[in-house]
XYZ file of N, CA, C and O in Angstrom:
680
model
N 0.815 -1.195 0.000
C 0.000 0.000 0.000
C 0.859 1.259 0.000
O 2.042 1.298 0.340
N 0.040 2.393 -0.468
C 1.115 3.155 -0.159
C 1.357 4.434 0.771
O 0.361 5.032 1.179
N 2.618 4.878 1.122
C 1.950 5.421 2.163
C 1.953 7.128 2.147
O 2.215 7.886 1.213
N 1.684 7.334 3.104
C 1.024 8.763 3.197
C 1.762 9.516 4.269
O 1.928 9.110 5.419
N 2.221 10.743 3.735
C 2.939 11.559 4.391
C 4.487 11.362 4.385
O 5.034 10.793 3.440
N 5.332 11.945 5.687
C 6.394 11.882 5.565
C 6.498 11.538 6.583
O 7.282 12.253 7.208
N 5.946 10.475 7.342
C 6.032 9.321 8.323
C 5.962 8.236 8.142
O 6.093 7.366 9.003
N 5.681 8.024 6.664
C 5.719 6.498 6.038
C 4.686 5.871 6.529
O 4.728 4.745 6.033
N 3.284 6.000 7.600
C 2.552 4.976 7.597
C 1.472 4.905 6.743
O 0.942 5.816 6.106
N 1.166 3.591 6.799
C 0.362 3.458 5.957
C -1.066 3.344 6.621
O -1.103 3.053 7.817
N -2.414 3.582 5.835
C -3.584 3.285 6.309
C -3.266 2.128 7.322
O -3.220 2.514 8.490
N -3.039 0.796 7.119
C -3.257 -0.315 7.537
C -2.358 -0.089 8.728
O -2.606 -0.748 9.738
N -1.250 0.839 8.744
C -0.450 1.125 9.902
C -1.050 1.760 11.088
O -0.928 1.540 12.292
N -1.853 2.762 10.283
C -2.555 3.754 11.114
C -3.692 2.937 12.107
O -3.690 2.914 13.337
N -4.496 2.391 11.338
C -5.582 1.306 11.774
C -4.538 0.515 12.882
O -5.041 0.264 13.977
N -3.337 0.174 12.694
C -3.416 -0.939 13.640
C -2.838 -0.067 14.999
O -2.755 -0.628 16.091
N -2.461 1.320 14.815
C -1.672 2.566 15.695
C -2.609 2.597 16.520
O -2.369 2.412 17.713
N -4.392 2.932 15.886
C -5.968 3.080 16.519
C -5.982 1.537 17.669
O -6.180 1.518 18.884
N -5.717 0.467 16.804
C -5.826 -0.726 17.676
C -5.418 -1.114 18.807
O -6.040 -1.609 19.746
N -4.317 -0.863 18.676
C -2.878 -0.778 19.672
C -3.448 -0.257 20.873
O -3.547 -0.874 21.933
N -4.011 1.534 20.531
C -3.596 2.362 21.471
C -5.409 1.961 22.739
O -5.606 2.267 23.915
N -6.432 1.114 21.604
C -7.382 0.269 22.336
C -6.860 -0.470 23.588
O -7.017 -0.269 24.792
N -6.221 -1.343 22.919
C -5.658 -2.677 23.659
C -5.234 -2.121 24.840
O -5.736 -2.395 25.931
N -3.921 -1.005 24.589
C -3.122 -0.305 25.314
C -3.947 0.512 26.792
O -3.441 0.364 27.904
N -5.425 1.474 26.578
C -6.220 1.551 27.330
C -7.016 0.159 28.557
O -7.060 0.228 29.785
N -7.424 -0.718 27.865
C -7.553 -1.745 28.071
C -6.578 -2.281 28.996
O -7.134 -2.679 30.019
N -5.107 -2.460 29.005
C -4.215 -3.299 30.098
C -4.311 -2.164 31.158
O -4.845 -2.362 32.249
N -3.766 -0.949 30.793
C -3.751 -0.079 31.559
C -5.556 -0.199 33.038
O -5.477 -0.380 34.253
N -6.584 -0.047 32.361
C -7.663 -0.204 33.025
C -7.580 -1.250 33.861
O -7.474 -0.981 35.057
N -7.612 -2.930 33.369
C -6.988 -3.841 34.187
C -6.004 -3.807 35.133
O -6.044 -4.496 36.152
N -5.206 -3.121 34.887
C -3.892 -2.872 35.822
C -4.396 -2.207 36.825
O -4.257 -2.780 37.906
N -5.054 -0.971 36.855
C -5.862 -0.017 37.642
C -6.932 -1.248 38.325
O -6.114 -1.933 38.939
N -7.545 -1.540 38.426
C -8.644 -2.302 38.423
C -8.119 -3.667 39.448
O -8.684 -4.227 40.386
N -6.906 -3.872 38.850
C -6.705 -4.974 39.602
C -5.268 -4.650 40.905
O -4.488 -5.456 41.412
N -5.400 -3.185 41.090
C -4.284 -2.827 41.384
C -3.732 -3.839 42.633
O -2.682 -4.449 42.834
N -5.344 -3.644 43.549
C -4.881 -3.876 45.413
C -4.262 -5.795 44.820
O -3.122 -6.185 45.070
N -4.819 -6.264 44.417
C -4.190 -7.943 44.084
C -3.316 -7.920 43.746
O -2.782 -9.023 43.863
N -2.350 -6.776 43.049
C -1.323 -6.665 42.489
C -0.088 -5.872 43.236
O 0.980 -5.411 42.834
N -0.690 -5.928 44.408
C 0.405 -4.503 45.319
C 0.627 -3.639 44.370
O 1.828 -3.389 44.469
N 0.068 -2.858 43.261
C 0.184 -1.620 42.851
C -0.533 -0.696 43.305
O -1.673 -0.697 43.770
N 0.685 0.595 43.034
C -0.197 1.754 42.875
C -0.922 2.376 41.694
O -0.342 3.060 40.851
N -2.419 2.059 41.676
C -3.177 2.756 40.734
C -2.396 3.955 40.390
O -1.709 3.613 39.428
N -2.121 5.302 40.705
C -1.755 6.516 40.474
C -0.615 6.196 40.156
O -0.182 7.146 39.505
N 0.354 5.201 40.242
C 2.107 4.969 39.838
C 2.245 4.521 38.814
O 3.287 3.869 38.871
N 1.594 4.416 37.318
C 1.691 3.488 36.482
C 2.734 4.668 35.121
O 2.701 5.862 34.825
N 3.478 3.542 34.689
C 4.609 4.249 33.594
C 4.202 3.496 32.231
O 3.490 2.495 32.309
N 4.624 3.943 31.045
C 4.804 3.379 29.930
C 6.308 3.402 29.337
O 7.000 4.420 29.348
N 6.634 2.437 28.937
C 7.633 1.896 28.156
C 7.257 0.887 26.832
O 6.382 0.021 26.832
N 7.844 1.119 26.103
C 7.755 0.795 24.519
C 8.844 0.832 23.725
O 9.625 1.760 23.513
N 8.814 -0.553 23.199
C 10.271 -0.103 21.479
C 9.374 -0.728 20.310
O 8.678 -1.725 20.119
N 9.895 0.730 19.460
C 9.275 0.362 18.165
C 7.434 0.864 18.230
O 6.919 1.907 18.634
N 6.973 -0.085 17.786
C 5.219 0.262 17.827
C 4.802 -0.118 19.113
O 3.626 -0.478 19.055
N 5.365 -0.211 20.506
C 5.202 -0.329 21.519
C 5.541 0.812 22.123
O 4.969 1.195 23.143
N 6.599 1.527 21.495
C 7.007 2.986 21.807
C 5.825 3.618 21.676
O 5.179 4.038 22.635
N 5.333 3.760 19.962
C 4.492 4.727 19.448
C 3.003 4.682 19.579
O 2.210 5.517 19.143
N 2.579 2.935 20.638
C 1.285 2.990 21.272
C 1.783 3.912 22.436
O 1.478 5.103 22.390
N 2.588 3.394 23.558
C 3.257 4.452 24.805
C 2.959 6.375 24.536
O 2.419 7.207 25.264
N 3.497 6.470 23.390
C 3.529 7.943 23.496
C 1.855 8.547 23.065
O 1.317 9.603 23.400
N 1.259 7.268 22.087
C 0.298 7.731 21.941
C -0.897 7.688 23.109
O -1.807 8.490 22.897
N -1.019 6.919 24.239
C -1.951 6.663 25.235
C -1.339 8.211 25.791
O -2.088 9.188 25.795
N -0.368 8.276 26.103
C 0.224 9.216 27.538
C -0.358 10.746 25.841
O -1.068 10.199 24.998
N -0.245 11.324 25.726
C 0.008 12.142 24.703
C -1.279 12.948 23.823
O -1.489 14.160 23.769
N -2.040 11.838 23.170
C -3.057 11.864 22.253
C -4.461 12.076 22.940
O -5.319 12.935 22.731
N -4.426 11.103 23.757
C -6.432 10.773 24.394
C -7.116 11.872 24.451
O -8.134 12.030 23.776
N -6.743 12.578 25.091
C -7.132 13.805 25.883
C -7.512 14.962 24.153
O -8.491 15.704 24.073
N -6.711 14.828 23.293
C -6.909 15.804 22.008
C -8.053 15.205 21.555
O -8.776 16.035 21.003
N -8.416 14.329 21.562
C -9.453 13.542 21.216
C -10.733 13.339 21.960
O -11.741 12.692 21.675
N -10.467 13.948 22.821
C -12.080 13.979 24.384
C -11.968 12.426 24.945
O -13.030 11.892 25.265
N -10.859 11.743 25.070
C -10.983 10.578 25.921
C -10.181 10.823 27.408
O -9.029 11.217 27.586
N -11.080 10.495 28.273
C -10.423 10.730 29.361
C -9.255 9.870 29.660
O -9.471 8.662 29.566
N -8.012 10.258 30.014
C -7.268 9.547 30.893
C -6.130 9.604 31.554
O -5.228 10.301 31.089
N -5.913 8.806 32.907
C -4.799 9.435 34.068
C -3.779 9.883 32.965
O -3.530 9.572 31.801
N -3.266 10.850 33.992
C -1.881 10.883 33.744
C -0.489 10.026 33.901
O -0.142 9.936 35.079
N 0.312 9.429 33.034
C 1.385 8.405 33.436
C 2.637 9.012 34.296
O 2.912 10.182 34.028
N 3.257 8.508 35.077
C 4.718 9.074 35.554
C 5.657 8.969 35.035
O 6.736 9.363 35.476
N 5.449 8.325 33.798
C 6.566 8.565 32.755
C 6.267 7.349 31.162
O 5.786 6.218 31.092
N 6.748 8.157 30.263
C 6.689 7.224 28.804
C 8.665 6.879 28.598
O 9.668 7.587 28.500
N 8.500 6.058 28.608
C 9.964 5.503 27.645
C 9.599 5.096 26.359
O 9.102 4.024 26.010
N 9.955 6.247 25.578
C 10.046 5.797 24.030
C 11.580 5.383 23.547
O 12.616 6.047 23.548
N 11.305 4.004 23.129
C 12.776 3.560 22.951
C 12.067 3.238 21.054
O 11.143 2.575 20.582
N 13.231 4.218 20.457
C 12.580 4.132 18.574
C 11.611 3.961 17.981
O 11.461 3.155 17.062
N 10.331 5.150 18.699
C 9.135 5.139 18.605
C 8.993 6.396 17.981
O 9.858 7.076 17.429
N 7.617 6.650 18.161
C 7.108 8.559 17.724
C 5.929 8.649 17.904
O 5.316 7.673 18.337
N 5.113 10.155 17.551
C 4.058 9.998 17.526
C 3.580 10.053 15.663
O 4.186 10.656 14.778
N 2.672 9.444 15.565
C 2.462 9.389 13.879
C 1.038 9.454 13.452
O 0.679 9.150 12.314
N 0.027 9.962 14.639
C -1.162 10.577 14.307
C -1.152 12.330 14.181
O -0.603 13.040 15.023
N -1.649 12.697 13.336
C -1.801 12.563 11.801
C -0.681 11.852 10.962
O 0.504 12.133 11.140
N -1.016 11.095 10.212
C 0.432 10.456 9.705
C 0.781 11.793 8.474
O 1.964 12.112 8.359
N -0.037 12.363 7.790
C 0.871 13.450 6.835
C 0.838 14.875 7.910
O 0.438 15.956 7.476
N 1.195 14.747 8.995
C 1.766 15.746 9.437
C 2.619 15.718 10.924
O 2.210 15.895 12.072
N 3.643 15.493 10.527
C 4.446 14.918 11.560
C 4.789 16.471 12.863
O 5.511 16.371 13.855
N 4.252 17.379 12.558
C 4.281 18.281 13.562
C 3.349 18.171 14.297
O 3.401 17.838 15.481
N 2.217 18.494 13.548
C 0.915 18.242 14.176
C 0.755 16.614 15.206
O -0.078 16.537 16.109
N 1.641 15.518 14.871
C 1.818 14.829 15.398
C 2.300 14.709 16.632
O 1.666 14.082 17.480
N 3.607 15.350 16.932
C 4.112 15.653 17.737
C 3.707 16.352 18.739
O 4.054 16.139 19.901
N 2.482 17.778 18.150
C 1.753 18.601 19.051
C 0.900 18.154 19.789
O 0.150 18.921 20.392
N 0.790 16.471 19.948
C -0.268 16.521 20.974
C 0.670 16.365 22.359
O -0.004 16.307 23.387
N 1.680 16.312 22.484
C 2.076 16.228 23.861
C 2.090 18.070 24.117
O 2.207 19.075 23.415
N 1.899 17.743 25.531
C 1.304 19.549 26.139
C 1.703 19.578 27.457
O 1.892 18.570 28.138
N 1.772 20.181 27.654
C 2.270 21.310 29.121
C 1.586 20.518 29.853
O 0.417 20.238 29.586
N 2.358 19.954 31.089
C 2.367 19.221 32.683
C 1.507 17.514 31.905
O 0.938 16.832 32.758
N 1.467 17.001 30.544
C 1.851 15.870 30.515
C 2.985 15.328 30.767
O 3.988 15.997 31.015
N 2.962 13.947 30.730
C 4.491 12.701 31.188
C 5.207 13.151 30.918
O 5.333 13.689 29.818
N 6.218 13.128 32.049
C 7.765 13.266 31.362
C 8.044 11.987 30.503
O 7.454 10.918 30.345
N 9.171 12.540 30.023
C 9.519 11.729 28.476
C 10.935 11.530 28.221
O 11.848 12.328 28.005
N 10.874 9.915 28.324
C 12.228 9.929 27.781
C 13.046 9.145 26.390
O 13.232 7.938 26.547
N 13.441 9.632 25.323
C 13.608 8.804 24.586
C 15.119 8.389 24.087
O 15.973 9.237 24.347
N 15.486 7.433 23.537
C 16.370 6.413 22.602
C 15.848 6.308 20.963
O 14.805 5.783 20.574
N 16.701 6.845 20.291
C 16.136 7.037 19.123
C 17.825 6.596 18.089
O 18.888 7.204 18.213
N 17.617 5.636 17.330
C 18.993 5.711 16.272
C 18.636 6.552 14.487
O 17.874 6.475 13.523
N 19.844 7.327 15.021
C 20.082 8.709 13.642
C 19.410 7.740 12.241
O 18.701 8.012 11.272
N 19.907 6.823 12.633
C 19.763 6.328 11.207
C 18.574 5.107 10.822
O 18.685 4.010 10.276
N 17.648 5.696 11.262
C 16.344 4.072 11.786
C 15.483 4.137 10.187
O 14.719 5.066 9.929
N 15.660 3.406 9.560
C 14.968 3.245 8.398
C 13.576 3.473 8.480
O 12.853 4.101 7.707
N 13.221 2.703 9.824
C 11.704 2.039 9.827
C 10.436 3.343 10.475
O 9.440 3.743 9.873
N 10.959 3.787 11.953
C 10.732 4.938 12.188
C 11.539 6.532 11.951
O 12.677 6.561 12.420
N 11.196 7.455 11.471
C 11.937 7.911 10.847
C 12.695 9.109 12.132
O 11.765 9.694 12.688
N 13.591 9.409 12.492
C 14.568 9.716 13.701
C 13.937 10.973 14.043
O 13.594 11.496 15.103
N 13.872 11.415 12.379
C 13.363 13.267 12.552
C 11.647 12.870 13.871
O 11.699 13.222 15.049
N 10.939 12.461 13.539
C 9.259 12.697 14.445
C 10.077 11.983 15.811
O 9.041 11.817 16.455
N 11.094 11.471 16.678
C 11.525 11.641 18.154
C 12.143 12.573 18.033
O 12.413 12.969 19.167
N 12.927 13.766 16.658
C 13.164 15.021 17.009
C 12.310 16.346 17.394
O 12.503 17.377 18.038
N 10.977 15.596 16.445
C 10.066 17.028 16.676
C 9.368 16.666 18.121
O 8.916 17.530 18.872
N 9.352 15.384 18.368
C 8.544 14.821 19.735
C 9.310 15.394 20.956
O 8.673 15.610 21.987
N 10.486 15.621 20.909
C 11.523 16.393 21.893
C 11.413 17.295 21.982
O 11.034 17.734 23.068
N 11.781 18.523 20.453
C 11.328 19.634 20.322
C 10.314 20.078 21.149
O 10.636 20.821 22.076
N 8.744 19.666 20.952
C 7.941 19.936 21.401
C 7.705 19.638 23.054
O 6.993 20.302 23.807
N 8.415 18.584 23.355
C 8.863 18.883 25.085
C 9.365 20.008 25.598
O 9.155 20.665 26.617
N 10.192 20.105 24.522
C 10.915 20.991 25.348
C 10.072 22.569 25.142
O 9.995 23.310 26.121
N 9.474 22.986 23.820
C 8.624 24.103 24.086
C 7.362 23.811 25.131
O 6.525 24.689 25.341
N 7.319 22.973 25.539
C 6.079 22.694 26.291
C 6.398 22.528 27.556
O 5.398 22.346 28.251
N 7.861 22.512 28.399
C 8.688 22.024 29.522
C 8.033 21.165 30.157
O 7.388 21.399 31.179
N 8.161 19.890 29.499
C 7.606 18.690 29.796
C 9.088 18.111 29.889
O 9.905 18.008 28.975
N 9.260 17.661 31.610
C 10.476 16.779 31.808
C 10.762 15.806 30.564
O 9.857 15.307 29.895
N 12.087 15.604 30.343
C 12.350 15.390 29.379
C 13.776 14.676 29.159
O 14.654 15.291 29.764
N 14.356 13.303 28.312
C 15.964 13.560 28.175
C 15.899 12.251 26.669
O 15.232 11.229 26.505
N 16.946 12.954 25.818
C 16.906 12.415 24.700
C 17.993 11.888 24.627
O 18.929 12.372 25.263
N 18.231 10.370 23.565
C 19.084 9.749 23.640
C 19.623 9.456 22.068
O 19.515 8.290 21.688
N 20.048 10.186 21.372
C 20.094 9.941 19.740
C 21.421 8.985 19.786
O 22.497 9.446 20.165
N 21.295 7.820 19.434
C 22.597 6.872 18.814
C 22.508 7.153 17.772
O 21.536 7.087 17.018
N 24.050 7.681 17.524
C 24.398 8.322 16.165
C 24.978 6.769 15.063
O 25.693 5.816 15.374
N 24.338 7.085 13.853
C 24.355 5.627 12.797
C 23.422 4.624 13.175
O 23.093 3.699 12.432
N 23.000 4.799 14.310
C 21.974 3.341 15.085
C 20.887 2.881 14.086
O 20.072 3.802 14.030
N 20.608 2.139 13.488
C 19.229 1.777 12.950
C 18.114 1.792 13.978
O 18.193 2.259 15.114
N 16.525 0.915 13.126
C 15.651 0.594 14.171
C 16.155 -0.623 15.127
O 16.765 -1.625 14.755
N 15.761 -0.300 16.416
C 16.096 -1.170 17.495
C 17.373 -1.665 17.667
O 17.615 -2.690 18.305
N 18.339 -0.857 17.028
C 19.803 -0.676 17.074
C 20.648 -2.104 16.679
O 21.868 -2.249 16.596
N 19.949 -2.753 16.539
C 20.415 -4.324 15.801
C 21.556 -4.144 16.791
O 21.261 -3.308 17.645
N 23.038 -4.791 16.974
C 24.097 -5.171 17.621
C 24.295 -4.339 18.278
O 25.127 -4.658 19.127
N 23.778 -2.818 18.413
C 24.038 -2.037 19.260
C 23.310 -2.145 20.570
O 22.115 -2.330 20.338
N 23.538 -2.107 21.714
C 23.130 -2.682 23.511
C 22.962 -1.701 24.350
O 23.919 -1.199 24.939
N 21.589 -1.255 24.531
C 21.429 -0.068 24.987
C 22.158 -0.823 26.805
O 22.321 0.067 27.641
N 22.408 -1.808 27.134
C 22.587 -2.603 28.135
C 24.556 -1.965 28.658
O 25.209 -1.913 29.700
N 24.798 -1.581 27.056
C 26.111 -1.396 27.121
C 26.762 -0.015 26.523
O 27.776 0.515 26.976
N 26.062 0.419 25.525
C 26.288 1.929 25.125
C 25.902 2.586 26.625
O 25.008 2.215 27.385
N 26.748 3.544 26.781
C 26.913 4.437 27.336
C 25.984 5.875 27.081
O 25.808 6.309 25.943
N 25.501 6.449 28.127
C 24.524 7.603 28.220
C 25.513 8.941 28.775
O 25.427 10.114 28.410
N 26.381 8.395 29.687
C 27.518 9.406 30.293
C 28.894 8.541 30.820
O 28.457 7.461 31.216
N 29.809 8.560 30.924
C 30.723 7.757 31.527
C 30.427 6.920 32.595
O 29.963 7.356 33.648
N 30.723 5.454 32.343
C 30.158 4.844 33.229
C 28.799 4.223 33.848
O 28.495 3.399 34.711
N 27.943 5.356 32.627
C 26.336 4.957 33.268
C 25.743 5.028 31.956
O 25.528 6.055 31.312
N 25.380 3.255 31.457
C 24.721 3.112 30.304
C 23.293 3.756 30.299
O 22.663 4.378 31.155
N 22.960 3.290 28.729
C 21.459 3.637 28.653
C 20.858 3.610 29.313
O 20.308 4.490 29.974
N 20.791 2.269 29.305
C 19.961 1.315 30.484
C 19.645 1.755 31.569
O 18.586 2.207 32.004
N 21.070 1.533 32.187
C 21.325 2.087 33.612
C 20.478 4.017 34.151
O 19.844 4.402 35.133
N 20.941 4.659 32.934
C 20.381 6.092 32.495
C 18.303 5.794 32.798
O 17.478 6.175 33.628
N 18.299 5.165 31.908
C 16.366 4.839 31.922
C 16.175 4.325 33.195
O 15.327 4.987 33.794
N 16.586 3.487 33.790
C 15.852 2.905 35.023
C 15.983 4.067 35.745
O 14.940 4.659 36.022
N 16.949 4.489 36.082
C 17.404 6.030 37.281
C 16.562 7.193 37.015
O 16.111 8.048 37.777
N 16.453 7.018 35.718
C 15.661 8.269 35.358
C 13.708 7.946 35.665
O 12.891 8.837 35.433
């Protein structure tokens, strides 16, 4: 099929972005729901995502609310080589749904990701940062999608303190 915009998804992408971000409401509710059996805290819940697990993540924490769906606020999204890609032909407008005193945000993104395209976790930052929505970006420079041989376990974020190590702390 072909696709639309300069986010590369396609209808059938988009449809399954809508599906996702269902499902994605859905665990979240369960999770809430089943908190006290679970020793959770209802109000403590985070998102983390790579890939279209990223770009359901940013879209639950991000989108709902532009749309009149109610829902909590998260204590944090980890987008690890994700984006946002509703509207798919407008990757700003995409980006604009994150807003002032939503999730902080943190992402892992490689310069060079075929699949998601690097620029929409640049404008998704961008727009943190005009919006001062806690925030810290992680661009692996040459990295593809999901960094193939590259180890976020082992790349380094600052001397001594990997990605990894960087995301959990953070």
């Amino acid at each position: 099929p072909a696709t639309v915009g300069t986010t590369g998804a396609t209808l059938a992408q988009r449809i399954a972005a809508v599906a996702a971000v269902d499902d994605g409401l859905t665990a979240v509710d369960w999770l809430r729901s089943n908190a006290d059996s679970l020793s959770l805290d209802p109000q403590r819940i985070g998102l983390l995502g790579g890939s279209a697990g990223a770009i359901t993540a940013v879209h639950l924490a991000y989108l709902l609310d532009d749309y009149g769906i109610q829902a909590t606020r998260f204590n944090f999204v980890v987008d690890l080589w994700g984006a946002s890609l509703i509207p798919a032909n407008d990757p700003v407008a995409a980006a604009n749904h994150l807003e002032t005193a939503e999730s902080p945000l943190f992402v892992i993104h490689g310069t060079s990701d075929p699949t998601v395209p690097f620029t929409a976790s640049e404008l998704l930052v961008a727009r943190a940062v005009n919006q001062l929505v806690p925030h810290e970006f992680y661009p692996v420079v040459g990295a593809g999608h999901g960094f193939g041989a590259i180890n976020i376990f082992m790349l380094e974020a600052s001397p001594g303190v990997t990605l990894f190590q960087r995301m959990m702390a953070w």
